[in-house]
Coordinates of C-alpha atoms and ligand atoms in Angstrom, one line a residue:
X1 CA -57.0 162.8 2.1
X2 CA -60.7 162.6 2.9
X3 CA -62.1 159.1 3.4
X4 CA -65.3 157.4 4.5
X5 CA -65.2 153.8 5.9
X6 CA -68.6 152.1 5.5
X7 CA -69.7 148.7 6.5
X8 CA -71.9 146.8 9.0
X9 CA -71.2 146.9 12.8
X10 CA -68.1 144.9 13.6
X11 CA -66.8 144.7 10.1
X12 CA -63.5 146.2 11.2
X13 CA -63.9 149.9 10.5
X14 CA -62.3 151.0 13.8
X15 CA -59.4 148.5 13.5
X16 CA -58.6 149.6 9.9
X17 CA -59.2 153.3 10.6
X18 CA -56.4 153.3 13.2
X19 CA -53.8 152.1 10.6
X20 CA -55.0 154.3 7.8
X21 CA -55.0 157.4 10.0
X22 CA -51.5 156.7 11.2
X23 CA -50.3 156.0 7.7
X24 CA -51.7 159.2 6.2
X25 CA -51.6 161.3 9.4
X26 CA -55.3 162.3 9.4
X27 CA -57.7 162.4 12.3
X28 CA -60.0 159.4 12.9
X29 CA -63.5 160.7 13.4
X30 CA -65.7 157.9 14.8
X31 CA -69.2 159.0 15.7
X32 CA -69.5 155.9 17.9
X33 CA -66.4 157.0 19.9
X34 CA -67.6 160.6 20.2
X35 CA -71.0 159.4 21.5
X36 CA -69.4 156.9 24.0
X37 CA -67.2 159.7 25.3
X38 CA -70.3 161.9 25.8
X39 CA -72.1 159.1 27.6
X40 CA -69.1 158.6 29.8
X41 CA -69.1 162.3 30.7
X42 CA -72.9 162.5 31.2
X43 CA -73.2 165.4 28.7
X44 CA -76.6 166.4 27.2
X45 CA -75.7 164.5 24.0
X46 CA -74.6 161.5 26.0
X47 CA -77.8 161.4 28.0
X48 CA -80.0 161.5 24.9
X49 CA -77.8 159.1 22.9
X50 CA -77.4 156.3 25.5
X51 CA -81.0 154.9 25.2
X52 CA -80.6 154.4 21.5
X53 CA -77.1 153.0 21.6
X54 CA -77.9 150.4 24.4
X55 CA -80.6 148.8 22.2
X56 CA -78.6 149.0 19.0
X57 CA -80.7 151.7 17.3
X58 CA -79.4 154.8 15.6
X59 CA -79.1 158.1 17.5
X60 CA -81.4 160.8 15.8
X61 CA -79.9 162.4 12.7
X62 CA -80.0 166.0 14.0
X63 CA -77.8 165.1 17.0
X64 CA -75.2 163.3 14.8
X65 CA -75.2 165.9 12.0
X66 CA -74.6 168.8 14.5
X67 CA -71.8 166.8 16.1
X68 CA -70.0 166.1 12.8
X69 CA -70.4 169.7 11.6
X70 CA -68.6 171.0 14.7
X71 CA -65.9 168.3 14.4
X72 CA -65.1 168.9 10.7
X73 CA -64.6 172.6 11.3
X74 CA -61.8 171.9 13.8
X75 CA -58.3 172.8 12.7
X76 CA -56.9 169.2 12.5
X77 CA -59.4 168.4 9.7
X78 CA -58.0 170.9 7.3
X79 CA -55.7 168.5 5.5
X80 CA -58.1 165.6 5.6
X81 CA -60.0 163.1 7.8
X82 CA -61.4 159.6 8.0
X83 CA -65.1 159.2 8.9
X84 CA -65.9 155.9 10.7
X85 CA -69.5 155.2 11.3
X86 CA -70.8 158.3 9.6
X87 CA -72.9 158.8 7.5
X88 CA -75.3 156.0 8.5
X89 CA -78.5 157.2 6.9
X90 CA -79.3 158.9 3.6
X91 CA -80.2 162.1 5.5
X92 CA -76.8 162.1 7.1
X93 CA -75.1 161.6 3.7
X94 CA -77.1 164.5 2.1
X95 CA -76.1 166.7 5.0
X96 CA -72.5 165.7 4.6
X97 CA -72.6 166.6 0.9
X98 CA -74.0 170.0 1.7
X99 CA -71.4 170.6 4.4
X100 CA -68.5 169.6 2.2
X101 CA -69.8 171.9 -0.6
X102 CA -70.0 174.8 1.8
X103 CA -66.4 174.0 2.8
X104 CA -65.4 173.7 -0.9
X105 CA -63.9 170.3 -0.4
X106 CA -64.8 166.8 -1.6
X107 CA -64.3 163.1 -0.6
X108 CA -61.4 161.2 -2.1
X109 CA -62.3 157.6 -1.2
X110 CA -65.4 155.7 0.0
X111 CA -64.6 152.2 1.1
X112 CA -67.1 149.6 2.1
X113 CA -65.9 146.7 4.2
X114 CA -68.1 143.7 3.7
X115 CA -68.4 140.8 6.2
X116 CA -71.1 138.1 6.6
X117 CA -73.5 138.4 9.6
X118 CA -72.3 135.2 11.4
X119 CA -68.6 136.3 11.3
X120 CA -69.7 139.6 12.7
X121 CA -71.6 138.1 15.6
X122 CA -68.7 135.8 16.3
X123 CA -66.2 138.7 16.3
X124 CA -68.2 141.3 18.2
X125 CA -69.3 138.9 21.0
X126 CA -65.5 138.3 21.7
X127 CA -64.6 142.0 21.6
X128 CA -63.3 143.8 24.7
X129 CA -62.7 147.5 24.9
X130 CA -60.8 149.9 27.1
X131 CA -63.1 152.7 28.3
X132 CA -60.0 154.7 29.2
X133 CA -57.8 154.9 26.0
X134 CA -60.2 153.2 23.5
X135 CA -57.9 150.3 22.6
X136 CA -59.9 147.4 21.2
X137 CA -59.1 143.7 21.9
X138 CA -60.6 140.4 20.7
X139 CA -60.5 137.1 22.6
X140 CA -60.0 135.3 19.2
X141 CA -57.5 137.5 17.4
X142 CA -56.0 140.1 19.7
X143 CA -55.8 138.8 23.2
X144 CA -54.6 141.2 26.0
X145 CA -51.4 140.1 27.6
X146 CA -52.9 140.3 31.1
X147 CA -56.5 139.0 31.5
X148 CA -59.1 141.8 31.2
X149 CA -56.4 144.5 31.4
X150 CA -55.5 147.0 28.7
X151 CA -51.9 146.5 27.4
X152 CA -51.6 150.2 26.6
X153 CA -52.8 151.9 29.7
X154 CA -53.4 149.1 32.3
X155 CA -57.1 150.1 32.7
X156 CA -59.7 147.3 33.2
X157 CA -61.3 146.0 29.9
X158 CA -65.1 145.6 29.5
X159 CA -67.6 144.4 27.0
X160 CA -69.7 147.2 25.3
X161 CA -73.4 147.2 26.3
X162 CA -74.3 146.9 22.7
X163 CA -72.0 143.9 22.0
X164 CA -74.4 141.4 23.6
X165 CA -75.7 139.0 20.9
X166 CA -79.4 140.2 20.9
X167 CA -78.3 143.8 20.6
X168 CA -75.8 142.8 17.8
X169 CA -78.7 141.2 15.8
X170 CA -80.7 144.4 16.1
X171 CA -77.7 146.5 15.0
X172 CA -77.4 144.3 11.9
X173 CA -81.1 144.7 11.2
X174 CA -80.8 148.5 11.6
X175 CA -77.7 148.5 9.3
X176 CA -79.6 146.6 6.6
X177 CA -82.6 149.0 6.7
X178 CA -81.0 152.4 7.3
X179 CA -77.3 152.2 6.3
X180 CA -76.9 149.7 3.5
X181 CA -78.8 152.0 1.1
X182 CA -75.7 154.2 1.2
X183 CA -73.9 151.7 -1.0
X184 CA -76.2 152.6 -3.8
X185 CA -76.1 156.3 -2.9
X186 CA -72.3 156.3 -3.3
X187 CA -72.2 153.8 -6.2
X188 CA -70.1 156.0 -8.4
X189 CA -67.2 156.3 -5.9
X190 CA -67.5 153.3 -3.6
X191 CA -64.9 150.5 -3.5
X192 CA -65.8 147.2 -1.9
X193 CA -63.4 145.3 0.3
X194 CA -63.7 141.7 1.5
X195 CA -63.5 142.2 5.3
X196 CA -63.5 138.4 6.1
X197 CA -59.7 138.2 5.4
X198 CA -57.4 138.5 8.3
X199 CA -56.7 142.0 9.7
X200 CA -53.4 142.7 7.9
X201 CA -54.7 141.4 4.5
X202 CA -57.7 143.7 4.8
X203 CA -55.3 146.6 5.6
X204 CA -53.2 145.8 2.6
X205 CA -56.3 145.8 0.3
X206 CA -57.4 149.1 1.6
X207 CA -53.9 150.7 1.4
X208 CA -53.7 149.5 -2.3
X209 CA -56.8 151.6 -3.0
X210 CA -55.7 154.7 -1.0
X211 CA -52.0 154.9 -2.2
Ligands
LIG301 P1 -70.1 152.4 16.4 O1 -69.2 152.5 17.5 O2 -69.8 153.2 15.2 O3 -70.4 150.9 16.1 P2 -70.4 150.1 14.8 O4 -70.4 150.8 13.5 O5 -71.6 149.2 15.0 O6 -69.1 149.5 14.7 P3 -68.2 148.8 15.7 O7 -67.5 149.8 16.6 O8 -69.1 147.8 16.5 O9 -67.3 147.9 14.8 P4 -66.2 148.3 13.8 O10 -66.7 148.1 12.4 O11 -65.5 149.5 14.1 O12 -65.3 147.0 14.0 P5 -64.0 146.9 14.9 O13 -62.8 147.4 14.2 O14 -64.2 147.4 16.3 O15 -71.6 152.8 16.8 C1 -72.2 152.4 18.1 C2 -73.6 153.0 18.2 O16 -73.5 154.4 18.2 C3 -74.5 152.7 17.1 O17 -75.2 151.5 17.2 C4 -75.5 153.9 17.2 O18 -76.4 153.7 18.2 C5 -74.6 155.0 17.5 N1 -74.1 155.7 16.3 C6 -72.8 155.8 15.9 N2 -72.7 156.5 14.8 C7 -73.9 156.9 14.4 C8 -74.5 157.6 13.4 N3 -73.7 158.1 12.4 N4 -75.8 157.8 13.3 C9 -76.6 157.3 14.3 N5 -76.2 156.6 15.4 C10 -74.8 156.4 15.4 O19 -63.9 145.3 15.0 C11 -64.8 144.5 15.7 C12 -64.1 143.3 16.3 O20 -63.6 142.4 15.3 C13 -62.8 143.7 17.2 O21 -62.7 142.9 18.3 C14 -61.7 143.5 16.2 O22 -60.5 143.2 16.9 C15 -62.2 142.3 15.3 N6 -61.7 142.4 13.9 C16 -61.6 143.5 13.1 N7 -61.2 143.1 11.9 C17 -61.1 141.8 11.9 C18 -60.7 140.8 10.9 N8 -60.4 141.2 9.7 N9 -60.7 139.5 11.3 C19 -61.0 139.1 12.5 N10 -61.4 140.0 13.5 C20 -61.4 141.3 13.2

């Protein structure tokens, strides 16, 4: 199964991707996670991407498109994949179309998770992440058992640089200008989901579409 999860920052793409990928045994390809991993390792991509990520702007298309091309050609993507956070511009969507055509494959589902801005700000400003294993927590809904410590690996939790309120507001603005036009681009295939429900209700709504 080949799926795209669309939606504004903090709408729950990563949270839902985890369950979907386990259910259908497909790789979770998050451009945000790949970029953060590059930043952590100080790679060339990481060094160029960090300045954009820290202020909530998009990393240039050519960097992202090359990264995705390489990832989709890996063996584990043969039976399907879930794209989380890609595409984010019309240019990226067009490149993805070309790439899929060259690979003679097509997308099965495009799901858009919709959440109002104020809920997003509330959610993301309470998010904590583990830089070691990637587990995500939330001081409102998914509290770590031990304060500021990852339940899964015991590593110290932190707040993402781009989860500060002023940066979140910029990410929402960038989303509206550069990413929201994808809803029209994919209008024939897209299914909208109300992402304001609780996490398991949103999961059930998505699984109803995918099954
Ligand atoms: P990226 O990491 O992709 O960030 P994002 O899309 O802004 O998404 P988030 O990871 O913030 O949120 P999410 O939708 O995954 O929500 P989550 O499940 O974590 O990108 C970061 C940066 O990288 C970008 O700003 C850009 O600079 C760069 N980048 C990445 N991809 C790019 C691309 N293609 N092109 C150019 N640049 C790119 O949930 C959020 C919180 O809410 C969590 O705490 C969670 O527990 C909680 N939560 C989730 N669902 C619910 C619910 N239903 N109810 C209550 N709480 C919930």
